[in-house]
CSV table of C-alpha atoms and ligand atoms in Angstrom, one decimal:
chain,number,residue,atom,x,y,z
A,1,UNK,CA,85.6,89.5,159.3
A,2,UNK,CA,82.2,88.7,157.8
A,3,UNK,CA,82.0,84.9,157.1
A,4,UNK,CA,81.0,85.4,153.4
A,5,UNK,CA,83.8,87.9,152.8
A,6,UNK,CA,86.3,85.5,154.4
A,7,UNK,CA,85.0,82.6,152.2
A,8,UNK,CA,84.9,84.7,149.1
A,9,UNK,CA,88.4,85.9,149.7
A,10,UNK,CA,89.7,82.4,150.1
A,11,UNK,CA,87.8,81.3,147.1
A,12,UNK,CA,88.6,84.2,144.7
A,13,UNK,CA,90.1,82.0,142.0
A,14,UNK,CA,87.0,79.9,141.8
A,15,UNK,CA,84.7,82.9,141.8
A,16,UNK,CA,86.7,84.5,138.9
A,17,UNK,CA,86.5,81.3,137.0
A,18,UNK,CA,82.7,81.1,137.4
A,19,UNK,CA,82.5,84.7,136.1
A,20,UNK,CA,84.9,83.9,133.3
A,21,UNK,CA,82.8,80.9,132.2
A,22,UNK,CA,79.6,83.0,132.3
A,23,UNK,CA,81.2,85.9,130.5
A,24,UNK,CA,82.6,83.5,127.8
A,25,UNK,CA,79.2,82.0,127.2
A,26,UNK,CA,77.7,85.4,126.9
A,27,UNK,CA,80.3,86.7,124.5
A,28,UNK,CA,80.2,83.5,122.4
A,29,UNK,CA,76.5,83.8,121.9
A,30,UNK,CA,76.1,87.6,121.7
A,31,UNK,CA,75.1,87.4,118.0
A,32,UNK,CA,71.9,85.6,119.1
A,33,UNK,CA,71.3,87.6,122.2
A,34,UNK,CA,68.0,89.6,121.9
A,35,UNK,CA,68.5,93.3,121.2
A,36,UNK,CA,65.3,94.1,123.1
A,37,UNK,CA,63.5,92.5,126.0
A,38,UNK,CA,59.8,92.6,126.0
A,39,UNK,CA,58.8,90.9,129.3
A,40,UNK,CA,61.4,92.0,131.7
A,41,UNK,CA,61.7,90.0,134.8
A,42,UNK,CA,62.7,92.8,137.1
A,43,UNK,CA,60.0,92.6,139.7
A,44,UNK,CA,60.3,93.4,143.4
A,45,UNK,CA,63.2,95.1,144.9
A,46,UNK,CA,65.6,93.0,146.9
A,47,UNK,CA,66.0,93.6,150.6
A,48,UNK,CA,69.4,94.4,151.9
A,49,UNK,CA,70.6,91.0,153.4
A,50,UNK,CA,71.4,91.1,157.1
A,51,UNK,CA,74.8,89.4,156.8
A,52,UNK,CA,75.0,88.9,153.1
A,53,UNK,CA,74.6,86.0,150.7
A,54,UNK,CA,78.2,85.5,149.5
A,55,UNK,CA,79.2,86.1,145.9
A,56,UNK,CA,77.9,82.7,144.5
A,57,UNK,CA,74.5,83.2,145.9
A,58,UNK,CA,74.4,86.9,144.8
A,59,UNK,CA,75.3,85.6,141.3
A,60,UNK,CA,72.4,83.2,141.4
A,61,UNK,CA,70.0,86.0,142.3
A,62,UNK,CA,71.5,88.2,139.6
A,63,UNK,CA,71.1,85.4,137.0
A,64,UNK,CA,67.6,84.8,137.9
A,65,UNK,CA,66.5,88.4,138.1
A,66,UNK,CA,68.6,90.6,135.9
A,67,UNK,CA,70.6,88.5,133.5
A,68,UNK,CA,67.7,87.7,131.2
A,69,UNK,CA,67.2,91.5,130.8
A,70,UNK,CA,70.7,92.1,129.5
A,71,UNK,CA,70.2,93.1,125.9
A,72,UNK,CA,72.8,92.3,123.2
A,73,UNK,CA,73.8,96.0,122.9
A,74,UNK,CA,77.4,94.9,122.3
A,75,UNK,CA,76.4,92.6,119.5
A,76,UNK,CA,76.4,93.1,115.7
A,77,UNK,CA,72.8,94.3,115.1
A,78,UNK,CA,72.4,96.9,117.8
A,79,UNK,CA,72.2,99.9,115.5
A,80,UNK,CA,70.3,102.3,117.9
A,81,UNK,CA,71.9,105.6,119.1
A,82,UNK,CA,75.6,105.2,118.3
A,83,UNK,CA,76.4,102.0,120.3
A,84,UNK,CA,79.8,100.5,120.2
A,85,UNK,CA,80.7,97.0,121.3
A,86,UNK,CA,83.8,95.9,123.1
A,87,UNK,CA,86.8,94.3,121.5
A,88,UNK,CA,88.4,91.3,123.3
A,89,UNK,CA,91.5,93.3,124.2
A,90,UNK,CA,89.4,96.1,125.7
A,91,UNK,CA,87.5,93.6,127.8
A,92,UNK,CA,90.8,92.2,129.0
A,93,UNK,CA,92.0,95.7,129.8
A,94,UNK,CA,88.7,96.5,131.5
A,95,UNK,CA,88.9,93.4,133.8
A,96,UNK,CA,92.4,94.3,134.8
A,97,UNK,CA,91.4,97.9,135.5
A,98,UNK,CA,89.1,96.4,138.1
A,99,UNK,CA,91.6,94.0,139.5
A,100,UNK,CA,94.4,96.5,139.9
A,101,UNK,CA,91.9,99.2,141.1
A,102,UNK,CA,94.3,102.2,140.6
A,103,UNK,CA,93.4,105.8,140.9
A,104,UNK,CA,95.1,107.8,138.2
A,105,UNK,CA,95.0,111.2,139.8
A,106,UNK,CA,98.5,112.4,139.6
A,107,UNK,CA,101.9,111.4,138.2
A,108,UNK,CA,104.0,110.7,141.2
A,109,UNK,CA,107.5,109.4,141.5
A,110,UNK,CA,106.4,106.9,144.1
A,111,UNK,CA,103.1,105.2,144.4
A,112,UNK,CA,100.4,105.0,141.8
A,113,UNK,CA,101.8,105.9,138.4
A,114,UNK,CA,98.7,104.9,136.4
A,115,UNK,CA,98.3,108.5,135.2
A,116,UNK,CA,101.3,107.8,133.0
A,117,UNK,CA,99.3,105.0,131.3
A,118,UNK,CA,96.5,107.5,130.7
A,119,UNK,CA,99.0,110.0,129.1
A,120,UNK,CA,100.5,107.3,126.9
A,121,UNK,CA,97.0,106.2,125.8
A,122,UNK,CA,96.2,109.8,124.8
A,123,UNK,CA,99.4,109.8,122.7
A,124,UNK,CA,98.3,106.5,121.0
A,125,UNK,CA,94.9,108.0,120.2
A,126,UNK,CA,96.4,111.2,118.8
A,127,UNK,CA,98.4,109.0,116.4
A,128,UNK,CA,95.4,106.9,115.4
A,129,UNK,CA,93.4,110.1,114.7
A,130,UNK,CA,96.4,111.8,113.1
A,131,UNK,CA,96.2,114.7,115.4
A,132,UNK,CA,99.3,116.7,116.5
A,133,UNK,CA,100.9,116.3,119.9
A,134,UNK,CA,100.0,119.9,120.7
A,135,UNK,CA,96.9,118.4,122.3
A,136,UNK,CA,96.8,117.3,125.9
A,137,UNK,CA,94.0,115.0,126.9
A,138,UNK,CA,92.4,112.9,129.5
A,139,UNK,CA,89.7,110.3,130.0
A,140,UNK,CA,86.2,111.0,131.2
A,141,UNK,CA,83.0,109.0,131.4
A,142,UNK,CA,81.6,109.9,128.0
A,143,UNK,CA,81.3,112.5,125.3
A,144,UNK,CA,78.9,114.5,127.4
A,145,UNK,CA,81.5,115.0,130.1
A,146,UNK,CA,84.1,115.6,127.4
A,147,UNK,CA,82.0,118.4,125.9
A,148,UNK,CA,81.5,119.7,129.4
A,149,UNK,CA,85.3,119.7,130.1
A,150,UNK,CA,86.2,121.4,126.8
A,151,UNK,CA,83.5,124.0,127.1
A,152,UNK,CA,84.5,124.7,130.7
A,153,UNK,CA,88.0,125.6,129.5
A,154,UNK,CA,86.4,127.6,126.7
A,155,UNK,CA,84.4,129.5,129.3
A,156,UNK,CA,87.6,130.3,131.2
A,157,UNK,CA,89.3,131.4,128.1
A,158,UNK,CA,86.5,133.8,127.2
A,159,UNK,CA,86.5,135.3,130.7
A,160,UNK,CA,90.2,135.9,130.4
A,161,UNK,CA,89.7,137.7,127.1
A,162,UNK,CA,87.4,140.0,129.0
A,163,UNK,CA,89.7,140.4,132.0
A,164,UNK,CA,87.7,138.0,134.2
A,165,UNK,CA,88.5,134.8,136.0
A,166,UNK,CA,85.2,133.0,135.7
A,167,UNK,CA,86.3,130.0,137.7
A,168,UNK,CA,86.9,132.2,140.7
A,169,UNK,CA,84.3,134.9,140.2
A,170,UNK,CA,81.5,132.9,138.7
A,171,UNK,CA,79.6,133.6,135.5
A,172,UNK,CA,78.2,137.1,135.0
A,173,UNK,CA,76.7,138.6,131.8
A,174,UNK,CA,76.1,136.4,128.8
A,175,UNK,CA,78.7,134.4,127.1
A,176,UNK,CA,78.1,134.2,123.3
A,177,UNK,CA,78.0,130.7,122.0
A,178,UNK,CA,77.5,130.1,118.3
A,179,UNK,CA,76.5,126.8,116.8
A,180,UNK,CA,74.3,125.2,114.1
A,181,UNK,CA,73.4,121.6,114.9
A,182,UNK,CA,74.9,120.9,118.3
A,183,UNK,CA,74.5,117.5,120.0
A,184,UNK,CA,72.0,117.7,122.9
A,185,UNK,CA,74.9,117.0,125.3
A,186,UNK,CA,76.6,120.3,124.4
A,187,UNK,CA,73.3,122.1,125.3
A,188,UNK,CA,73.2,120.2,128.6
A,189,UNK,CA,76.8,121.3,129.2
A,190,UNK,CA,76.0,124.9,128.7
A,191,UNK,CA,73.3,124.5,131.3
A,192,UNK,CA,75.7,122.9,133.7
A,193,UNK,CA,78.3,125.5,133.1
A,194,UNK,CA,75.9,128.4,134.0
A,195,UNK,CA,76.2,129.7,130.4
A,196,UNK,CA,72.5,129.0,129.8
A,197,UNK,CA,71.3,126.7,127.1
A,198,UNK,CA,68.9,129.4,125.9
A,199,UNK,CA,71.8,131.8,125.1
A,200,UNK,CA,72.9,130.0,122.0
A,201,UNK,CA,73.1,132.1,118.8
A,202,UNK,CA,71.8,129.6,116.2
A,203,UNK,CA,73.6,129.7,112.9
A,204,UNK,CA,71.9,128.5,109.7
A,205,UNK,CA,72.9,125.3,108.0
A,206,UNK,CA,74.3,125.0,104.5
A,207,UNK,CA,71.6,124.7,101.9
A,208,UNK,CA,70.5,121.4,100.3
A,209,UNK,CA,69.7,118.9,103.0
A,210,UNK,CA,72.6,119.8,105.2
A,211,UNK,CA,73.2,120.0,108.9
A,212,UNK,CA,76.6,121.6,108.6
A,213,UNK,CA,77.1,125.2,109.7
A,214,UNK,CA,76.5,127.9,107.0
A,215,UNK,CA,79.9,129.5,106.8
A,216,UNK,CA,78.7,132.8,105.4
A,217,UNK,CA,76.0,133.1,108.0
A,218,UNK,CA,78.5,132.3,110.7
A,219,UNK,CA,80.8,135.1,109.5
A,220,UNK,CA,77.9,137.5,109.4
A,221,UNK,CA,77.0,136.6,113.0
A,222,UNK,CA,80.6,137.0,114.1
A,223,UNK,CA,80.7,140.5,112.6
A,224,UNK,CA,77.7,141.4,114.7
A,225,UNK,CA,79.7,140.7,117.9
A,226,UNK,CA,82.0,143.6,117.1
A,227,UNK,CA,85.2,141.8,117.9
A,228,UNK,CA,83.9,140.4,121.2
A,229,UNK,CA,85.2,136.9,122.1
A,230,UNK,CA,82.8,133.9,121.7
A,231,UNK,CA,82.7,130.1,121.7
A,232,UNK,CA,82.0,128.1,118.6
A,233,UNK,CA,80.6,124.6,119.0
A,234,UNK,CA,81.0,122.7,115.7
A,235,UNK,CA,80.0,119.2,114.7
A,236,UNK,CA,82.4,116.5,113.6
A,237,UNK,CA,79.5,114.3,112.7
A,238,UNK,CA,75.9,115.2,113.5
A,239,UNK,CA,73.9,112.3,114.9
A,240,UNK,CA,71.1,112.3,112.3
A,241,UNK,CA,73.0,112.6,109.1
A,242,UNK,CA,76.6,112.6,110.1
A,243,UNK,CA,77.2,116.0,108.5
A,244,UNK,CA,80.5,117.7,109.2
A,245,UNK,CA,81.1,121.4,109.5
A,246,UNK,CA,83.7,122.7,107.1
A,247,UNK,CA,86.8,122.7,109.3
A,248,UNK,CA,89.1,124.2,106.8
A,249,UNK,CA,86.8,127.2,106.3
A,250,UNK,CA,86.4,127.5,110.1
A,251,UNK,CA,90.2,127.5,110.6
A,252,UNK,CA,90.4,130.4,108.1
A,253,UNK,CA,87.9,132.3,110.1
A,254,UNK,CA,89.9,131.6,113.2
A,255,UNK,CA,92.8,133.5,111.7
A,256,UNK,CA,90.6,136.5,111.5
A,257,UNK,CA,88.4,136.4,114.6
A,258,UNK,CA,88.9,135.7,118.2
A,259,UNK,CA,87.0,132.6,119.4
A,260,UNK,CA,87.3,129.3,121.2
A,261,UNK,CA,86.7,126.6,118.7
A,262,UNK,CA,85.3,123.3,120.0
A,263,UNK,CA,84.5,120.3,117.9
A,264,UNK,CA,82.2,117.5,119.0
A,265,UNK,CA,83.7,114.6,117.1
A,266,UNK,CA,82.3,112.0,119.4
A,267,UNK,CA,82.2,109.3,116.8
A,268,UNK,CA,82.8,111.2,113.5
A,269,UNK,CA,86.4,111.8,114.5
A,270,UNK,CA,87.1,108.2,113.6
A,271,UNK,CA,86.7,109.2,109.9
A,272,UNK,CA,90.4,110.1,110.4
A,273,UNK,CA,91.1,106.3,110.3
A,274,UNK,CA,89.7,105.9,106.8
A,275,UNK,CA,91.7,106.9,103.7
A,276,UNK,CA,88.5,107.4,101.8
A,277,UNK,CA,86.8,109.6,104.4
A,278,UNK,CA,89.5,111.4,106.4
A,279,UNK,CA,88.9,114.5,104.2
A,280,UNK,CA,85.8,115.0,106.4
A,281,UNK,CA,88.0,116.0,109.4
A,282,UNK,CA,90.6,118.0,107.4
A,283,UNK,CA,91.5,121.1,109.3
A,284,UNK,CA,90.2,119.8,112.7
A,285,UNK,CA,93.7,120.0,114.1
A,286,UNK,CA,93.3,123.8,114.3
A,287,UNK,CA,90.5,123.5,116.9
A,288,UNK,CA,91.1,124.5,120.5
A,289,UNK,CA,89.3,121.5,121.9
A,290,UNK,CA,87.9,118.2,120.6
A,291,UNK,CA,85.6,115.6,122.0
A,292,UNK,CA,86.1,111.9,121.1
A,293,UNK,CA,84.1,109.0,122.5
A,294,UNK,CA,85.9,105.8,123.0
A,295,UNK,CA,82.9,103.6,124.0
A,296,UNK,CA,81.5,104.2,120.5
A,297,UNK,CA,83.7,103.6,117.5
A,298,UNK,CA,86.8,102.6,119.5
A,299,UNK,CA,84.8,99.7,120.8
A,300,UNK,CA,85.8,99.8,124.4
A,301,UNK,CA,83.3,99.2,127.2
A,302,UNK,CA,81.4,102.1,128.8
A,303,UNK,CA,82.5,104.6,130.3
A,304,UNK,CA,85.2,105.9,128.1
A,305,UNK,CA,85.7,109.2,126.2
A,306,UNK,CA,88.5,111.7,125.9
A,307,UNK,CA,88.8,115.4,125.8
A,308,UNK,CA,91.6,116.9,123.7
A,309,UNK,CA,92.6,120.5,124.5
A,310,UNK,CA,95.6,122.4,123.1
A,311,UNK,CA,98.5,122.4,125.5
A,312,UNK,CA,98.8,126.1,125.3
A,313,UNK,CA,95.7,126.4,127.4
A,314,UNK,CA,97.0,124.2,130.2
A,315,UNK,CA,96.9,127.1,132.7
A,316,UNK,CA,93.3,127.9,131.9
A,317,UNK,CA,92.5,124.3,132.3
A,318,UNK,CA,94.1,124.1,135.7
A,319,UNK,CA,92.4,127.3,136.8
A,320,UNK,CA,89.1,125.7,135.8
A,321,UNK,CA,89.5,122.4,137.5
A,322,UNK,CA,92.1,123.0,140.2
A,323,UNK,CA,91.6,121.1,143.4
A,324,UNK,CA,94.7,122.6,145.0
A,325,UNK,CA,92.9,124.2,147.9
A,326,UNK,CA,93.8,120.8,149.4
A,327,UNK,CA,97.3,121.7,150.6
A,328,UNK,CA,98.8,118.2,150.5
A,329,UNK,CA,98.4,118.1,146.7
A,330,UNK,CA,101.1,120.6,145.8
A,331,UNK,CA,101.5,123.1,143.0
A,332,UNK,CA,99.0,122.1,140.2
A,333,UNK,CA,101.3,123.2,137.4
A,334,UNK,CA,104.5,121.8,138.8
A,335,UNK,CA,103.3,118.3,139.6
A,336,UNK,CA,100.9,117.4,136.8
A,337,UNK,CA,97.7,116.0,138.2
A,338,UNK,CA,94.6,114.9,136.4
A,339,UNK,CA,92.8,115.9,139.5
A,340,UNK,CA,93.5,119.6,138.6
A,341,UNK,CA,92.8,119.0,134.9
A,342,UNK,CA,89.3,117.5,134.7
A,343,UNK,CA,86.0,117.4,136.6
A,344,UNK,CA,86.5,114.3,138.7
A,345,UNK,CA,89.0,113.7,141.5
A,346,UNK,CA,89.2,109.9,142.1
A,347,UNK,CA,88.6,107.9,139.0
A,348,UNK,CA,89.2,104.3,137.8
A,349,UNK,CA,92.0,103.7,135.3
A,350,UNK,CA,89.6,104.4,132.4
A,351,UNK,CA,92.5,104.5,129.9
A,352,UNK,CA,93.5,100.9,130.2
A,353,UNK,CA,90.8,99.2,128.1
A,354,UNK,CA,91.6,101.7,125.3
A,355,UNK,CA,95.4,101.1,125.7
A,356,UNK,CA,94.9,97.4,125.4
A,357,UNK,CA,92.8,97.6,122.3
A,358,UNK,CA,95.0,100.2,120.6
A,359,UNK,CA,98.1,98.0,121.3
A,360,UNK,CA,96.3,94.8,120.3
A,361,UNK,CA,94.9,95.9,116.9
A,362,UNK,CA,96.9,99.0,116.0
A,363,UNK,CA,96.3,101.5,113.3
A,364,UNK,CA,95.4,98.9,110.6
A,365,UNK,CA,93.0,97.1,112.9
A,366,UNK,CA,91.0,100.2,113.6
A,367,UNK,CA,91.2,101.3,110.0
A,368,UNK,CA,89.5,98.0,109.0
A,369,UNK,CA,86.8,98.4,111.7
A,370,UNK,CA,86.0,101.9,110.5
A,371,UNK,CA,86.1,101.1,106.8
A,372,UNK,CA,83.9,98.0,107.3
A,373,UNK,CA,81.3,100.0,109.2
A,374,UNK,CA,81.3,102.6,106.4
A,375,UNK,CA,80.8,99.9,103.8
A,376,UNK,CA,77.9,98.4,105.8
A,377,UNK,CA,76.3,101.8,106.0
A,378,UNK,CA,76.7,102.4,102.3
A,379,UNK,CA,75.3,98.9,101.4
A,380,UNK,CA,72.4,99.3,103.7
A,381,UNK,CA,71.8,102.8,102.3
A,382,UNK,CA,71.8,101.3,98.8
A,383,UNK,CA,69.3,98.7,99.7
A,384,UNK,CA,67.0,101.3,101.2
A,385,UNK,CA,67.4,103.5,98.1
A,386,UNK,CA,66.5,100.6,95.8
A,387,UNK,CA,63.6,99.4,97.9
A,388,UNK,CA,59.9,99.5,97.3
A,389,UNK,CA,58.9,100.7,100.7
A,390,UNK,CA,61.7,102.8,102.1
A,391,UNK,CA,63.7,105.9,101.3
A,392,UNK,CA,66.7,107.8,102.6
A,393,UNK,CA,66.2,111.0,104.4
A,394,UNK,CA,69.8,112.1,103.8
A,395,UNK,CA,72.7,110.8,101.9
A,396,UNK,CA,74.9,108.2,103.7
A,397,UNK,CA,77.9,110.4,104.5
A,398,UNK,CA,79.8,108.1,106.9
A,399,UNK,CA,78.4,105.3,109.1
A,400,UNK,CA,74.8,106.2,109.7
A,401,UNK,CA,71.6,105.6,107.7
A,402,UNK,CA,68.7,107.9,108.2
A,403,UNK,CA,65.6,106.7,106.5
A,404,UNK,CA,61.8,106.5,106.5
A,405,UNK,CA,58.9,104.9,104.7
A,406,UNK,CA,58.8,105.9,101.0
A,407,UNK,CA,55.2,106.8,100.9
A,408,UNK,CA,54.8,110.2,102.7
A,409,UNK,CA,51.1,109.4,103.4
A,410,UNK,CA,52.3,106.6,105.7
A,411,UNK,CA,54.2,108.8,108.0
A,412,UNK,CA,52.0,107.8,110.9
A,413,UNK,CA,53.1,104.2,110.4
A,414,UNK,CA,56.8,104.8,111.0
A,415,UNK,CA,56.6,104.3,114.7
A,416,UNK,CA,54.5,101.2,114.4
A,417,UNK,CA,57.0,99.8,111.9
A,418,UNK,CA,60.0,100.6,114.1
A,419,UNK,CA,58.3,99.1,117.2
A,420,UNK,CA,57.5,95.8,115.4
A,421,UNK,CA,61.1,95.7,114.1
A,422,UNK,CA,62.7,96.3,117.5
A,423,UNK,CA,60.3,93.8,119.1
A,424,UNK,CA,61.8,91.0,117.0
A,425,UNK,CA,64.9,91.4,119.2
A,426,UNK,CA,67.0,90.7,116.1
A,427,UNK,CA,67.9,94.3,115.5
A,428,UNK,CA,67.6,97.6,117.3
A,429,UNK,CA,67.3,101.1,115.7
A,430,UNK,CA,66.2,104.4,117.1
A,431,UNK,CA,63.6,106.9,116.0
A,432,UNK,CA,64.3,110.4,114.9
A,433,UNK,CA,62.8,113.5,113.3
A,434,UNK,CA,64.5,115.0,110.4
A,435,UNK,CA,63.5,117.4,107.6
A,436,UNK,CA,59.9,117.4,108.6
A,437,UNK,CA,59.8,113.6,108.6
A,438,UNK,CA,59.5,110.9,111.2
A,439,UNK,CA,62.6,108.8,110.5
A,440,UNK,CA,64.7,105.9,111.7
A,441,UNK,CA,68.4,105.8,112.3
A,442,UNK,CA,70.8,102.9,112.0
A,443,UNK,CA,74.3,103.6,113.1
A,444,UNK,CA,77.2,101.3,112.4
A,445,UNK,CA,80.1,101.3,114.9
A,446,UNK,CA,80.4,97.7,116.1
A,447,UNK,CA,83.5,95.7,115.1
A,448,UNK,CA,81.4,92.5,114.8
A,449,UNK,CA,78.9,93.7,112.2
A,450,UNK,CA,79.1,91.9,108.9
A,451,UNK,CA,77.4,91.8,105.5
A,452,UNK,CA,75.2,89.0,106.6
A,453,UNK,CA,73.7,91.1,109.3
A,454,UNK,CA,72.8,93.8,106.8
A,455,UNK,CA,71.0,91.3,104.6
A,456,UNK,CA,69.3,89.7,107.5
A,457,UNK,CA,67.9,93.0,108.8
A,458,UNK,CA,66.8,94.2,105.4
A,459,UNK,CA,64.9,90.9,104.8
A,460,UNK,CA,63.3,91.3,108.2
A,461,UNK,CA,62.3,94.9,107.4
A,462,UNK,CA,60.6,93.8,104.2
A,463,UNK,CA,58.7,91.1,106.1
A,464,UNK,CA,57.4,93.5,108.7
A,465,UNK,CA,56.4,96.2,106.3
A,466,UNK,CA,54.4,93.6,104.4
A,467,UNK,CA,52.6,92.7,107.6
A,468,UNK,CA,51.5,96.2,108.3
A,469,UNK,CA,50.5,96.9,104.8
B,1,PLP,C1,77.0,110.1,121.7
B,1,PLP,C2,77.3,111.5,121.5
B,1,PLP,C3,77.5,112.4,122.5
B,1,PLP,C4,77.2,112.0,124.0
B,1,PLP,O1,78.0,111.0,124.3
B,1,PLP,P1,77.9,110.1,125.7
B,1,PLP,O2,79.1,109.2,125.5
B,1,PLP,O3,76.6,109.4,125.6
B,1,PLP,O4,78.1,111.1,126.8
B,1,PLP,C5,77.9,113.7,122.2
B,1,PLP,N1,78.1,114.1,121.0
B,1,PLP,C6,77.9,113.3,119.9
B,1,PLP,C7,78.1,113.8,118.5
B,1,PLP,C8,77.5,112.0,120.1
B,1,PLP,O5,77.3,111.1,119.1
């Protein structure tokens, strides 16, 4: 055995303690950790060591080279994209995931039963999101893969409606996909699935600064299909303005027309946790498939998301993802296997961090995280609204604030302002383009964010805008 491997193995307790100390220091100071790194220290590539360095020396190299470039993206003022943090329980679950190193492919009577943990976690999530148990689900690496998984089953459904088995025969002809304001990852999924990102039938949005699907225009476009089956991709929270399609209206259309209804509710689905905002997702239980990200508002570490697909489509799902040409794996419907149910075969026990966090903080804990973030978004939105230099580009509907400089003649200064703001390392926001305006987005999904962060950032924004005046 390699000398370093032997030493490390004998010394595992000490190594884990060193990592624990370093991790604790990081987490205890994450509020001060810079949210952007200007001079990054990643210089030359490391050579592959001939017989290794051992873990302690590898850590020394990591700390010298990479550690200073780790940005505080899990901290309270990282408002770019939609970036969640990690709760203490989820970190505990994540560490144990690594230590136990299970592969939750199948539910077996003997051997690895970790798929059962995954199933239990899905049940906990359905409860949290107040969704019926008629959904089956599983964990994938992110909402992109969840959209991919859901749309793959939608594709199989559509083929069946036309008497084809697309999983076996491949895609032929065009598959009609209707949508208004899809997330880029759904478009990417259509490319991956051979459906063609260019084949989308774009539906109008509702009038009056909305990104939600125009229900009347949707119905008119459905009628043009003459009863042919199609896939509808709807939004449970668009990224710019967190607008929601009218799920109740769509569920009424679903009674009249034949389509696969997918909802991308990557972060917006958590509106279900809030008594004041759960009306936004009313009717979503009638969808055929739903995407929910866990590494955003559930605040578990990357990579974690779930797909939820109605149990009645289990056979289509297995047809799409079956791996059963490997004879030792048995009948895919008889012995439930995640391996016949989603894109990957071997996976880590992705459900465990979510399981820990859901068990540790429960329904009330998550309700509070979600409600707090909504409050911060509203307060920040109010500050923008009342300010001298900024204005909202859309109303604050849930947890995201989309804004720009008040004076439209200063549109060319938006980027400069954002760059200066992000360069402070005290906050991070991302650029966008909305309603013919260059804009800036701040998304609140971190459990740590507090009112003091909102005030601090708003003061900083006023300082910076004064500098570039
Ligand atoms: C973030 C997001 C995605 C993509 O999620 P990943 O986890 O990055 O793969 C998809 N849809 C929506 C609405 C999102 O907010």
